[in-house]
């Protein structure tokens, strides 16, 4: 049995990871300020919490120094997922505050591990493909990204820079303390449970619009030609579990497919799943972000024995059904 602390454990990735680790017989502790996560994400199919919320869940702001010092002593492994992220509108309109918050969150967590975690058997940091250089993501049909291309660094956004600095500080933690670390770099993760409100990322936003149509227009930001390597949350969770066993001390490992899917194709698939006659509108005055990216996941396959398994169509159908159920239950959007 592992005792694992998951920062950001009430979010989409964290809640699914918690359920997986608990099902494997591990004890999970969670710290989350519930900015995007929700406590009901941690419920089983019968609505019962899968962890002891009184003793294993901690609502704390990790941007505050020493906020998780005492939690480090309770566990053997740490999966650091917590960060500030949202859709492209939020990311590019709040770059300064987002960068600062993520730097504080990462540095505070790592400092707590450095000071109180000499016993820690493994530290996994969740990075992002947004940290790769803009020069490798500024054409529509780029070659799949490789881990060794991170430097010279030139992320497009403050979010990408903040996550890259977290990777660097994670490497310093490993070098200084001897704690085995692993930097996992996620491509565009989708799935449920998720935020599908105004701060949501592209897939849940498009699904929400399709469900609400025609009361909400189906507008796609940008030309739709921009593309991403979309990876289902189940595949990401499997990658994290494998990294706890095989990835510690192995450096940077990407989790993402080798296929780049355009936002236009995502929009068309969502419309098809909805069964509605929806007119797709493209707003080219809105930001698109990086042009396109995909992953060379050969290192993940070699080191972890990992490769993506959930098809995009199946994953989108699952997320569509979850969001539709949430909207029909009349819960406030995005809460």
Short mmCIF file of C-alpha atoms in Angstrom, two decimals:
data_model
loop_
_atom_site.label_atom_id
_atom_site.label_comp_id
_atom_site.label_asym_id
_atom_site.label_seq_id
_atom_site.Cartn_x
_atom_site.Cartn_y
_atom_site.Cartn_z
CA UNK A 1 0.00 0.00 0.00
CA UNK A 2 1.22 3.45 -0.93
CA UNK A 3 0.30 6.59 1.00
CA UNK A 4 -0.05 9.27 -1.69
CA UNK A 5 -0.66 13.02 -1.44
CA UNK A 6 -2.35 14.47 -4.52
CA UNK A 7 -2.29 18.26 -4.81
CA UNK A 8 -5.27 19.46 -6.83
CA UNK A 9 -6.84 16.10 -6.10
CA UNK A 10 -10.46 17.26 -6.42
CA UNK A 11 -10.08 18.27 -10.07
CA UNK A 12 -10.67 16.20 -13.19
CA UNK A 13 -7.32 14.41 -13.25
CA UNK A 14 -6.93 14.31 -9.47
CA UNK A 15 -10.35 12.84 -8.72
CA UNK A 16 -9.93 10.11 -11.34
CA UNK A 17 -6.43 9.37 -10.06
CA UNK A 18 -7.76 9.18 -6.51
CA UNK A 19 -10.39 6.63 -7.51
CA UNK A 20 -7.80 4.55 -9.36
CA UNK A 21 -5.28 4.57 -6.51
CA UNK A 22 -7.94 3.75 -3.90
CA UNK A 23 -9.20 0.87 -6.06
CA UNK A 24 -5.64 -0.50 -6.04
CA UNK A 25 -5.58 -0.50 -2.23
CA UNK A 26 -3.66 2.72 -1.57
CA UNK A 27 -4.40 5.49 0.94
CA UNK A 28 -4.85 8.90 -0.67
CA UNK A 29 -4.62 12.34 0.90
CA UNK A 30 -5.82 15.38 -1.04
CA UNK A 31 -5.11 19.09 -0.79
CA UNK A 32 -7.25 21.35 -2.99
CA UNK A 33 -8.70 24.86 -2.66
CA UNK A 34 -11.72 23.90 -4.83
CA UNK A 35 -11.14 26.72 -7.34
CA UNK A 36 -12.03 24.30 -10.13
CA UNK A 37 -12.36 21.01 -8.27
CA UNK A 38 -15.46 19.86 -6.39
CA UNK A 39 -15.91 17.57 -3.43
CA UNK A 40 -18.63 15.60 -5.22
CA UNK A 41 -16.05 14.65 -7.87
CA UNK A 42 -14.64 12.41 -5.12
CA UNK A 43 -17.87 10.41 -4.78
CA UNK A 44 -18.41 6.88 -6.02
CA UNK A 45 -21.33 5.86 -8.25
CA UNK A 46 -23.61 5.74 -5.20
CA UNK A 47 -22.74 9.28 -4.11
CA UNK A 48 -20.50 8.26 -1.23
CA UNK A 49 -17.01 9.79 -0.74
CA UNK A 50 -14.21 7.44 -1.74
CA UNK A 51 -11.88 8.90 0.90
CA UNK A 52 -12.40 10.06 4.48
CA UNK A 53 -13.10 13.75 3.86
CA UNK A 54 -12.62 14.60 7.54
CA UNK A 55 -9.12 13.17 7.78
CA UNK A 56 -7.78 12.85 4.23
CA UNK A 57 -9.03 16.03 2.51
CA UNK A 58 -7.53 19.46 3.20
CA UNK A 59 -8.93 22.70 1.74
CA UNK A 60 -5.84 24.89 1.55
CA UNK A 61 -4.31 27.54 -0.67
CA UNK A 62 -0.94 26.21 -1.81
CA UNK A 63 0.18 29.67 -2.92
CA UNK A 64 0.59 30.39 0.82
CA UNK A 65 3.99 29.41 2.24
CA UNK A 66 4.14 26.32 4.46
CA UNK A 67 0.50 25.43 3.70
CA UNK A 68 1.29 21.74 3.22
CA UNK A 69 4.29 21.25 5.54
CA UNK A 70 2.37 18.94 7.88
CA UNK A 71 0.91 16.89 5.04
CA UNK A 72 4.30 15.81 3.70
CA UNK A 73 4.93 13.80 6.84
CA UNK A 74 1.77 11.72 6.30
CA UNK A 75 2.74 10.23 2.93
CA UNK A 76 5.37 8.31 0.97
CA UNK A 77 4.61 9.65 -2.52
CA UNK A 78 3.41 12.99 -3.91
CA UNK A 79 1.67 13.69 -7.20
CA UNK A 80 1.69 17.45 -7.73
CA UNK A 81 -1.20 18.33 -10.05
CA UNK A 82 -2.30 21.65 -8.53
CA UNK A 83 -2.06 24.74 -10.71
CA UNK A 84 -4.09 27.64 -12.04
CA UNK A 85 -5.33 26.91 -15.55
CA UNK A 86 -8.49 27.46 -17.56
CA UNK A 87 -9.56 28.13 -21.13
CA UNK A 88 -7.51 30.21 -23.56
CA UNK A 89 -9.48 33.39 -22.80
CA UNK A 90 -8.62 33.21 -19.10
CA UNK A 91 -5.01 32.16 -19.72
CA UNK A 92 -4.19 35.05 -22.04
CA UNK A 93 -6.14 37.69 -20.11
CA UNK A 94 -4.58 36.85 -16.74
CA UNK A 95 -0.98 36.03 -17.63
CA UNK A 96 0.72 37.98 -14.86
CA UNK A 97 -1.42 36.71 -11.98
CA UNK A 98 -1.52 33.18 -13.39
CA UNK A 99 2.27 33.07 -13.72
CA UNK A 100 2.73 34.36 -10.17
CA UNK A 101 0.21 31.96 -8.65
CA UNK A 102 1.68 28.91 -10.35
CA UNK A 103 5.22 29.87 -9.42
CA UNK A 104 4.13 30.24 -5.78
CA UNK A 105 2.16 26.98 -5.77
CA UNK A 106 5.01 24.97 -7.29
CA UNK A 107 7.75 26.53 -5.20
CA UNK A 108 5.82 26.21 -1.93
CA UNK A 109 5.01 22.54 -2.48
CA UNK A 110 8.56 21.71 -3.54
CA UNK A 111 10.00 23.67 -0.60
CA UNK A 112 7.81 21.73 1.82
CA UNK A 113 9.06 18.46 0.32
CA UNK A 114 12.65 19.69 0.50
CA UNK A 115 12.31 20.56 4.19
CA UNK A 116 10.05 17.80 5.46
CA UNK A 117 10.23 15.03 2.88
CA UNK A 118 13.53 13.24 3.33
CA UNK A 119 11.48 10.03 3.66
CA UNK A 120 9.57 10.59 0.40
CA UNK A 121 9.95 7.70 -2.06
CA UNK A 122 8.77 9.58 -5.14
CA UNK A 123 7.64 13.00 -6.38
CA UNK A 124 5.73 13.37 -9.66
CA UNK A 125 5.26 16.82 -11.18
CA UNK A 126 2.52 17.42 -13.74
CA UNK A 127 3.86 19.60 -16.55
CA UNK A 128 2.29 20.62 -19.83
CA UNK A 129 3.00 20.51 -23.54
CA UNK A 130 2.42 24.29 -23.46
CA UNK A 131 6.00 24.52 -22.14
CA UNK A 132 7.49 23.41 -25.45
CA UNK A 133 8.96 26.18 -27.63
CA UNK A 134 6.56 28.22 -29.74
CA UNK A 135 8.89 27.66 -32.69
CA UNK A 136 7.92 23.97 -32.64
CA UNK A 137 4.21 24.70 -32.53
CA UNK A 138 3.73 27.52 -35.02
CA UNK A 139 2.84 25.51 -38.13
CA UNK A 140 -0.31 23.52 -38.89
CA UNK A 141 1.48 20.21 -39.52
CA UNK A 142 4.50 19.99 -37.17
CA UNK A 143 6.60 16.95 -36.37
CA UNK A 144 5.65 15.27 -33.05
CA UNK A 145 7.34 16.91 -30.07
CA UNK A 146 10.23 15.19 -28.28
CA UNK A 147 11.30 15.65 -24.66
CA UNK A 148 14.79 16.84 -25.59
CA UNK A 149 13.31 19.83 -27.46
CA UNK A 150 12.27 21.71 -24.30
CA UNK A 151 15.38 23.91 -24.41
CA UNK A 152 16.23 26.55 -25.57
CA UNK A 153 12.96 27.52 -23.89
CA UNK A 154 10.36 29.67 -25.64
CA UNK A 155 6.81 28.86 -24.45
CA UNK A 156 4.09 31.00 -25.98
CA UNK A 157 2.22 31.75 -22.75
CA UNK A 158 2.92 32.69 -19.16
CA UNK A 159 1.17 29.44 -18.25
CA UNK A 160 3.73 27.45 -20.26
CA UNK A 161 6.60 29.37 -18.64
CA UNK A 162 5.22 28.86 -15.12
CA UNK A 163 4.89 25.12 -15.65
CA UNK A 164 8.37 24.88 -17.14
CA UNK A 165 9.81 26.62 -14.07
CA UNK A 166 8.04 24.02 -11.94
CA UNK A 167 9.74 21.28 -13.92
CA UNK A 168 13.11 22.95 -13.39
CA UNK A 169 12.53 23.27 -9.65
CA UNK A 170 11.44 19.62 -9.52
CA UNK A 171 14.77 18.65 -11.12
CA UNK A 172 16.58 20.74 -8.49
CA UNK A 173 14.63 18.95 -5.76
CA UNK A 174 15.75 15.59 -7.06
CA UNK A 175 19.38 16.65 -7.47
CA UNK A 176 19.61 18.26 -4.03
CA UNK A 177 17.76 15.69 -1.92
CA UNK A 178 18.08 12.43 -3.80
CA UNK A 179 14.28 12.07 -3.82
CA UNK A 180 13.31 10.21 -7.04
CA UNK A 181 11.35 12.61 -9.23
CA UNK A 182 9.54 12.43 -12.55
CA UNK A 183 8.32 15.25 -14.78
CA UNK A 184 5.25 14.12 -16.70
CA UNK A 185 4.18 16.46 -19.51
CA UNK A 186 0.49 16.24 -20.36
CA UNK A 187 -0.91 17.21 -23.72
CA UNK A 188 -4.52 18.45 -23.90
CA UNK A 189 -6.40 16.39 -21.32
CA UNK A 190 -10.17 16.03 -21.64
CA UNK A 191 -12.83 13.95 -19.92
CA UNK A 192 -15.07 14.10 -16.89
CA UNK A 193 -15.75 15.37 -14.31
CA UNK A 194 -14.87 18.81 -15.61
CA UNK A 195 -15.50 22.54 -15.54
CA UNK A 196 -17.75 23.40 -18.49
CA UNK A 197 -18.54 27.01 -17.62
CA UNK A 198 -17.01 30.28 -18.78
CA UNK A 199 -13.49 29.30 -17.66
CA UNK A 200 -13.61 25.91 -19.35
CA UNK A 201 -11.26 24.63 -22.00
CA UNK A 202 -12.22 24.03 -25.60
CA UNK A 203 -13.85 20.59 -25.57
CA UNK A 204 -16.20 21.07 -22.59
CA UNK A 205 -17.02 24.56 -23.84
CA UNK A 206 -18.05 23.23 -27.27
CA UNK A 207 -20.04 20.41 -25.71
CA UNK A 208 -21.89 22.90 -23.48
CA UNK A 209 -22.66 25.09 -26.48
CA UNK A 210 -23.98 22.13 -28.46
CA UNK A 211 -26.27 21.05 -25.61
CA UNK A 212 -27.58 24.59 -25.08
CA UNK A 213 -27.96 25.33 -28.81
CA UNK A 214 -29.85 27.29 -30.14
CA UNK A 215 -30.17 29.22 -26.85
CA UNK A 216 -26.37 29.55 -26.89
CA UNK A 217 -24.62 30.08 -30.25
CA UNK A 218 -22.11 27.45 -31.33
CA UNK A 219 -19.08 29.69 -31.79
CA UNK A 220 -15.58 28.26 -32.19
CA UNK A 221 -12.72 30.53 -31.22
CA UNK A 222 -10.25 31.10 -34.06
CA UNK A 223 -10.24 29.59 -37.53
CA UNK A 224 -10.60 26.01 -36.31
CA UNK A 225 -7.43 25.00 -38.15
CA UNK A 226 -5.39 25.04 -34.92
CA UNK A 227 -4.79 21.55 -33.59
CA UNK A 228 -3.92 19.70 -30.39
CA UNK A 229 -2.97 16.23 -29.20
CA UNK A 230 -6.06 15.40 -27.14
CA UNK A 231 -5.63 12.75 -24.47
CA UNK A 232 -8.42 11.25 -22.37
CA UNK A 233 -8.13 11.53 -18.60
CA UNK A 234 -8.24 7.73 -18.21
CA UNK A 235 -5.06 7.44 -20.28
CA UNK A 236 -3.40 10.17 -18.22
CA UNK A 237 -4.32 8.45 -14.95
CA UNK A 238 -2.88 5.18 -16.23
CA UNK A 239 0.30 7.04 -17.13
CA UNK A 240 0.63 8.51 -13.62
CA UNK A 241 0.09 5.12 -11.99
CA UNK A 242 2.76 3.60 -14.24
CA UNK A 243 5.10 6.52 -13.48
CA UNK A 244 4.80 5.81 -9.75
CA UNK A 245 6.12 2.32 -10.48
CA UNK A 246 8.54 2.86 -13.36
CA UNK A 247 9.03 6.58 -14.08
CA UNK A 248 10.75 7.90 -10.97
CA UNK A 249 14.27 9.04 -11.81
CA UNK A 250 13.56 8.88 -15.54
CA UNK A 251 13.36 12.62 -16.21
CA UNK A 252 10.78 14.20 -18.55
CA UNK A 253 8.11 11.94 -20.06
CA UNK A 254 5.33 13.10 -22.39
CA UNK A 255 1.82 11.71 -22.22
CA UNK A 256 -0.08 12.40 -25.41
CA UNK A 257 -0.99 10.91 -28.80
CA UNK A 258 1.04 11.26 -31.98
CA UNK A 259 -2.07 12.52 -33.77
CA UNK A 260 -2.90 16.23 -34.00
CA UNK A 261 -6.64 16.90 -34.22
CA UNK A 262 -7.95 20.25 -35.42
CA UNK A 263 -10.47 22.21 -33.37
CA UNK A 264 -12.69 22.20 -36.47
CA UNK A 265 -12.73 18.40 -36.39
CA UNK A 266 -13.53 18.45 -32.66
CA UNK A 267 -16.43 20.85 -33.29
CA UNK A 268 -17.80 18.72 -36.10
CA UNK A 269 -17.59 15.56 -33.98
CA UNK A 270 -19.38 17.25 -31.06
CA UNK A 271 -22.13 18.42 -33.42
CA UNK A 272 -22.46 14.88 -34.76
CA UNK A 273 -22.73 13.44 -31.23
CA UNK A 274 -25.37 16.03 -30.30
CA UNK A 275 -27.64 14.91 -33.11
CA UNK A 276 -28.63 18.52 -33.75
CA UNK A 277 -28.58 20.58 -36.93
CA UNK A 278 -26.05 23.11 -35.66
CA UNK A 279 -24.46 25.92 -37.61
CA UNK A 280 -20.78 26.14 -36.67
CA UNK A 281 -19.48 29.72 -36.52
CA UNK A 282 -15.77 30.61 -36.35
CA UNK A 283 -14.69 33.83 -34.63
CA UNK A 284 -11.27 34.64 -36.05
CA UNK A 285 -10.95 37.71 -33.80
CA UNK A 286 -10.45 35.39 -30.82
CA UNK A 287 -7.05 33.92 -29.85
CA UNK A 288 -6.07 30.45 -31.08
CA UNK A 289 -2.90 29.82 -29.08
CA UNK A 290 -0.24 27.54 -30.56
CA UNK A 291 -0.97 26.46 -34.13
CA UNK A 292 -0.60 22.71 -33.64
CA UNK A 293 1.22 20.02 -31.69
CA UNK A 294 1.39 16.30 -31.19
CA UNK A 295 3.52 13.97 -29.09
CA UNK A 296 6.30 11.56 -29.86
CA UNK A 297 5.39 9.27 -26.95
CA UNK A 298 8.12 6.71 -27.65
CA UNK A 299 9.78 7.42 -24.28
CA UNK A 300 6.53 6.79 -22.41
CA UNK A 301 6.12 3.54 -24.31
CA UNK A 302 9.72 2.46 -23.65
CA UNK A 303 9.99 3.48 -20.00
CA UNK A 304 6.41 3.06 -18.74
CA UNK A 305 4.91 0.64 -21.21
CA UNK A 306 2.27 3.34 -21.86
CA UNK A 307 0.33 4.34 -24.93
CA UNK A 308 -3.07 6.03 -25.38
CA UNK A 309 -6.00 3.63 -25.58
CA UNK A 310 -9.23 5.69 -25.42
CA UNK A 311 -10.36 6.71 -28.91
CA UNK A 312 -11.24 10.37 -29.40
CA UNK A 313 -14.82 9.60 -30.51
CA UNK A 314 -15.46 7.36 -27.49
CA UNK A 315 -13.91 9.87 -25.10
CA UNK A 316 -15.97 12.74 -26.53
CA UNK A 317 -19.18 10.73 -26.26
CA UNK A 318 -18.47 9.95 -22.61
CA UNK A 319 -17.75 13.61 -21.81
CA UNK A 320 -20.82 14.77 -23.75
CA UNK A 321 -23.07 12.42 -21.77
CA UNK A 322 -21.59 13.57 -18.45
CA UNK A 323 -22.00 17.29 -19.21
CA UNK A 324 -25.54 16.73 -20.55
CA UNK A 325 -26.49 14.99 -17.33
CA UNK A 326 -24.98 17.83 -15.28
CA UNK A 327 -26.85 20.50 -17.24
CA UNK A 328 -30.13 18.60 -17.04
CA UNK A 329 -29.72 18.27 -13.27
CA UNK A 330 -29.84 22.09 -13.16
CA UNK A 331 -26.62 22.49 -11.24
CA UNK A 332 -24.98 25.91 -11.75
CA UNK A 333 -22.72 25.72 -14.81
CA UNK A 334 -19.09 25.20 -13.91
CA UNK A 335 -19.66 24.84 -10.15
#
